[in-house]
């Protein structure tokens, strides 16, 4: 489940309600791992919100350094969840820290086991095979359309 971004709200009328509900409904064990790079993208209400959507468990995980991302304990813990939800933030941080890590292995392994992989904003951007890393800074759609060779178009595998 990939959704754009913007402010999430704990309300049934908010843009996030329908896609987040769908993702929980697809999860076999209804356990949601909310993965964020930084504290600022870690709303305290989100686990309770996923629980209100039918999750049996939901927990915030701040994984913001290489040691945590490469940890077997991190991998083993994440594999106990059936839905991974990657929060927004700075996708260059996610990319540089999670590339070829145990977090990426857990995401791939869980997907092939039938788990739900989801994300919003930067969390959405890092899930695909080809990733816009934003390593050179922000690029807006009109800038990319004007110049497909813009220096801020940074794509990586």
GROMACS .gro file of C-alpha atoms in nm:
model
  157
    1UNK     CA    1   0.000   0.000   0.000
    2UNK     CA    2   0.159   0.322  -0.117
    3UNK     CA    3   0.004   0.658  -0.035
    4UNK     CA    4   0.133   1.008  -0.092
    5UNK     CA    5   0.169   1.204   0.223
    6UNK     CA    6   0.046   1.495   0.419
    7UNK     CA    7  -0.082   1.528   0.769
    8UNK     CA    8  -0.248   1.216   0.899
    9UNK     CA    9  -0.543   1.254   1.130
   10UNK     CA   10  -0.707   1.024   1.378
   11UNK     CA   11  -1.049   1.065   1.216
   12UNK     CA   12  -1.262   0.849   0.988
   13UNK     CA   13  -1.301   1.136   0.738
   14UNK     CA   14  -0.925   1.191   0.699
   15UNK     CA   15  -0.750   1.095   0.373
   16UNK     CA   16  -0.551   0.823   0.553
   17UNK     CA   17  -0.851   0.632   0.695
   18UNK     CA   18  -0.945   0.424   0.389
   19UNK     CA   19  -0.595   0.314   0.276
   20UNK     CA   20  -0.477   0.242   0.632
   21UNK     CA   21  -0.793   0.041   0.700
   22UNK     CA   22  -0.738  -0.154   0.378
   23UNK     CA   23  -0.379  -0.236   0.477
   24UNK     CA   24  -0.480  -0.363   0.822
   25UNK     CA   25  -0.756  -0.573   0.663
   26UNK     CA   26  -0.499  -0.741   0.434
   27UNK     CA   27  -0.273  -0.837   0.725
   28UNK     CA   28  -0.299  -1.198   0.841
   29UNK     CA   29  -0.197  -1.153   1.205
   30UNK     CA   30  -0.300  -0.785   1.222
   31UNK     CA   31   0.028  -0.689   1.394
   32UNK     CA   32   0.157  -0.354   1.262
   33UNK     CA   33   0.521  -0.241   1.283
   34UNK     CA   34   0.533   0.137   1.234
   35UNK     CA   35   0.886   0.211   1.119
   36UNK     CA   36   1.024   0.563   1.133
   37UNK     CA   37   1.371   0.708   1.091
   38UNK     CA   38   1.327   0.991   1.338
   39UNK     CA   39   1.127   1.094   1.638
   40UNK     CA   40   0.963   1.380   1.445
   41UNK     CA   41   0.787   1.133   1.215
   42UNK     CA   42   0.670   0.917   1.504
   43UNK     CA   43   0.324   1.033   1.612
   44UNK     CA   44   0.234   0.877   1.943
   45UNK     CA   45  -0.128   0.832   1.839
   46UNK     CA   46  -0.055   0.613   1.535
   47UNK     CA   47  -0.037   0.275   1.718
   48UNK     CA   48  -0.372   0.345   1.884
   49UNK     CA   49  -0.512   0.453   1.548
   50UNK     CA   50  -0.407   0.126   1.382
   51UNK     CA   51  -0.558  -0.061   1.678
   52UNK     CA   52  -0.887   0.123   1.621
   53UNK     CA   53  -0.875  -0.004   1.261
   54UNK     CA   54  -0.859  -0.364   1.380
   55UNK     CA   55  -0.488  -0.426   1.439
   56UNK     CA   56  -0.422  -0.675   1.719
   57UNK     CA   57  -0.095  -0.496   1.800
   58UNK     CA   58   0.080  -0.185   1.669
   59UNK     CA   59   0.416  -0.049   1.776
   60UNK     CA   60   0.644   0.238   1.679
   61UNK     CA   61   1.002   0.148   1.586
   62UNK     CA   62   1.263   0.421   1.551
   63UNK     CA   63   1.543   0.277   1.338
   64UNK     CA   64   1.778   0.565   1.270
   65UNK     CA   65   2.131   0.427   1.255
   66UNK     CA   66   2.321   0.158   1.072
   67UNK     CA   67   2.372  -0.056   1.383
   68UNK     CA   68   1.997  -0.079   1.444
   69UNK     CA   69   1.920  -0.131   1.075
   70UNK     CA   70   2.178  -0.413   1.053
   71UNK     CA   71   2.082  -0.583   1.378
   72UNK     CA   72   1.959  -0.942   1.373
   73UNK     CA   73   1.743  -0.851   1.674
   74UNK     CA   74   1.575  -0.581   1.462
   75UNK     CA   75   1.513  -0.834   1.185
   76UNK     CA   76   1.374  -1.098   1.423
   77UNK     CA   77   1.149  -0.844   1.597
   78UNK     CA   78   1.009  -0.703   1.273
   79UNK     CA   79   0.939  -1.053   1.140
   80UNK     CA   80   0.690  -1.101   1.424
   81UNK     CA   81   0.469  -0.839   1.255
   82UNK     CA   82   0.267  -0.897   0.940
   83UNK     CA   83   0.230  -0.536   0.831
   84UNK     CA   84   0.516  -0.290   0.797
   85UNK     CA   85   0.426   0.075   0.775
   86UNK     CA   86   0.711   0.311   0.683
   87UNK     CA   87   0.654   0.670   0.795
   88UNK     CA   88   0.747   0.984   0.610
   89UNK     CA   89   1.049   1.201   0.665
   90UNK     CA   90   1.370   1.242   0.469
   91UNK     CA   91   1.398   0.953   0.225
   92UNK     CA   92   1.773   1.007   0.184
   93UNK     CA   93   1.809   0.910   0.553
   94UNK     CA   94   1.600   0.598   0.500
   95UNK     CA   95   1.785   0.511   0.182
   96UNK     CA   96   2.137   0.554   0.317
   97UNK     CA   97   2.063   0.372   0.643
   98UNK     CA   98   1.836   0.090   0.524
   99UNK     CA   99   2.000  -0.003   0.193
  100UNK     CA  100   2.121  -0.365   0.206
  101UNK     CA  101   2.026  -0.386   0.574
  102UNK     CA  102   1.837  -0.632   0.791
  103UNK     CA  103   1.541  -0.389   0.773
  104UNK     CA  104   1.537  -0.428   0.394
  105UNK     CA  105   1.574  -0.806   0.429
  106UNK     CA  106   1.282  -0.817   0.672
  107UNK     CA  107   1.070  -0.607   0.434
  108UNK     CA  108   1.151  -0.833   0.139
  109UNK     CA  109   1.110  -1.157   0.333
  110UNK     CA  110   0.780  -1.045   0.485
  111UNK     CA  111   0.648  -0.941   0.144
  112UNK     CA  112   0.728  -1.284  -0.003
  113UNK     CA  113   0.555  -1.445   0.297
  114UNK     CA  114   0.240  -1.253   0.206
  115UNK     CA  115   0.283  -0.966   0.451
  116UNK     CA  116   0.162  -0.612   0.389
  117UNK     CA  117   0.431  -0.357   0.308
  118UNK     CA  118   0.312   0.000   0.321
  119UNK     CA  119   0.433   0.354   0.351
  120UNK     CA  120   0.348   0.719   0.323
  121UNK     CA  121   0.551   1.002   0.173
  122UNK     CA  122   0.921   0.914   0.216
  123UNK     CA  123   0.814   0.574   0.348
  124UNK     CA  124   0.637   0.516   0.019
  125UNK     CA  125   0.932   0.640  -0.187
  126UNK     CA  126   1.177   0.390  -0.038
  127UNK     CA  127   0.970   0.078  -0.101
  128UNK     CA  128   1.005   0.050  -0.478
  129UNK     CA  129   1.290  -0.121  -0.664
  130UNK     CA  130   1.406   0.211  -0.808
  131UNK     CA  131   1.415   0.478  -0.538
  132UNK     CA  132   1.417   0.857  -0.558
  133UNK     CA  133   1.673   0.911  -0.283
  134UNK     CA  134   1.651   1.292  -0.251
  135UNK     CA  135   2.022   1.287  -0.167
  136UNK     CA  136   2.081   1.612  -0.355
  137UNK     CA  137   1.779   1.790  -0.207
  138UNK     CA  138   1.414   1.840  -0.282
  139UNK     CA  139   1.281   1.843  -0.635
  140UNK     CA  140   0.927   1.949  -0.718
  141UNK     CA  141   0.726   1.796  -1.004
  142UNK     CA  142   0.729   2.112  -1.216
  143UNK     CA  143   1.110   2.128  -1.187
  144UNK     CA  144   1.145   1.764  -1.294
  145UNK     CA  145   0.912   1.816  -1.590
  146UNK     CA  146   1.111   2.121  -1.701
  147UNK     CA  147   1.443   1.937  -1.684
  148UNK     CA  148   1.456   1.557  -1.671
  149UNK     CA  149   1.832   1.584  -1.619
  150UNK     CA  150   1.800   1.807  -1.313
  151UNK     CA  151   2.085   1.752  -1.066
  152UNK     CA  152   1.838   1.674  -0.788
  153UNK     CA  153   1.691   1.375  -0.970
  154UNK     CA  154   1.873   1.103  -0.781
  155UNK     CA  155   1.752   0.754  -0.858
  156UNK     CA  156   1.911   0.441  -0.713
  157UNK     CA  157   1.846   0.071  -0.716
   0.00000   0.00000   0.00000
